[in-house]
Coordinates of C-alpha atoms in Angstrom, one line a residue:
M139 CA 18.3 -18.3 11.5
E140 CA 19.5 -18.6 15.1
G141 CA 20.7 -15.3 16.6
G142 CA 18.9 -13.2 14.0
F143 CA 16.0 -10.9 14.0
D144 CA 13.3 -10.1 11.5
V145 CA 13.3 -6.6 10.2
A146 CA 10.7 -5.0 8.0
V147 CA 11.8 -2.2 5.7
R148 CA 10.1 0.0 3.1
I149 CA 11.6 1.1 -0.2
T150 CA 9.4 3.6 -2.0
N151 CA 6.0 1.7 -2.0
M152 CA 7.3 -1.8 -1.5
T153 CA 7.7 -3.5 1.9
D154 CA 10.3 -6.3 2.4
S155 CA 11.0 -8.4 5.4
S156 CA 14.4 -10.0 5.9
L157 CA 16.1 -12.0 8.6
I158 CA 19.3 -10.2 9.7
A159 CA 22.2 -11.9 11.5
R160 CA 23.6 -10.3 14.6
R161 CA 26.6 -10.9 16.8
T162 CA 25.3 -9.1 19.9
Q163 CA 22.1 -7.6 21.2
I164 CA 21.8 -4.5 23.4
N165 CA 18.5 -3.3 24.9
N166 CA 19.7 0.1 26.2
S167 CA 19.7 3.1 23.9
L168 CA 22.7 4.8 25.5
A169 CA 24.7 1.6 25.4
I170 CA 23.8 1.3 21.7
R171 CA 25.0 4.8 21.1
E172 CA 28.3 4.1 22.9
A173 CA 28.8 1.0 20.8
L174 CA 28.2 3.0 17.6
L175 CA 30.6 5.7 18.7
S176 CA 33.2 3.0 19.4
G177 CA 32.8 1.6 15.9
L178 CA 31.4 -1.7 17.0
G179 CA 28.8 -2.0 14.2
I180 CA 25.6 -0.6 12.8
A181 CA 22.2 -0.2 14.6
R182 CA 18.7 1.0 14.0
T183 CA 18.2 3.5 16.7
P184 CA 16.0 6.6 17.2
T185 CA 17.3 10.0 16.1
F186 CA 16.6 11.5 19.6
I187 CA 19.5 9.2 20.8
V188 CA 22.0 9.8 18.0
G189 CA 20.8 13.0 16.3
D190 CA 23.5 15.2 17.8
D191 CA 26.2 12.7 16.8
I192 CA 24.9 12.6 13.2
R193 CA 24.7 16.5 13.0
N194 CA 28.3 16.7 14.4
G195 CA 29.7 14.1 12.1
R196 CA 30.5 11.5 14.7
L197 CA 28.0 9.1 13.1
V198 CA 26.8 8.7 9.5
P199 CA 23.3 7.5 8.5
L200 CA 23.4 4.3 6.5
L201 CA 20.7 2.7 4.2
T202 CA 18.8 6.0 4.1
E203 CA 16.7 4.8 1.1
Y204 CA 15.0 2.3 3.5
T205 CA 12.5 3.3 6.1
I206 CA 11.0 1.3 8.9
P207 CA 7.3 1.3 9.9
E208 CA 6.4 4.3 12.0
V209 CA 5.2 4.0 15.6
S210 CA 2.4 6.2 16.7
L211 CA 1.7 7.6 20.2
Y212 CA -1.8 8.3 21.2
L213 CA -3.1 10.2 24.2
V214 CA -6.3 8.8 25.4
Y215 CA -8.6 10.6 27.8
A216 CA -12.3 10.3 28.8
H217 CA -13.9 13.2 26.9
R218 CA -13.1 16.6 25.5
Q219 CA -16.1 18.1 27.3
N220 CA -15.2 19.2 30.8
L221 CA -11.5 18.3 30.3
S222 CA -9.5 19.2 33.4
P223 CA -6.9 22.0 33.0
K224 CA -4.1 19.5 34.0
V225 CA -5.1 17.1 31.2
R226 CA -5.5 19.9 28.7
A227 CA -2.1 21.3 29.6
F228 CA -0.5 17.8 29.3
V229 CA -2.1 17.2 25.9
D230 CA -1.0 20.6 24.6
F231 CA 2.5 20.0 26.0
M232 CA 2.9 16.6 24.3
A233 CA 1.5 17.9 21.0
K234 CA 4.0 20.7 21.0
R235 CA 6.9 18.6 22.3
L236 CA 6.4 15.6 19.9
G237 CA 5.2 17.6 16.9
D238 CA 5.9 16.8 13.3
P239 CA 8.8 16.7 13.0
P240 CA 9.7 16.1 16.6
Y241 CA 12.0 18.7 18.2
W242 CA 15.0 16.4 18.0
D243 CA 14.7 16.2 14.2
A244 CA 13.9 19.9 13.6

């Protein structure tokens, strides 16, 4: 399908992949948020962008029974032994900041 994109979703323990038609494509999260707030359509966007809008009733989650594959973030460093204080502080900061659930979903 021209002008579409493939999206994989998970319902319970089944994964399905479908081609979704689109009328526009925006690659900027803040522009997507503004389009959503203006009523221009639906989007798959992170909660750290639209979480406040959902909590305040400006946006409503749709298709909540579907989930998308999670993306992981890994911090890679040379070795735990003799770890520099700066690297240790950064690892601790990131673990706290991006905990489970992340602060924007808590």
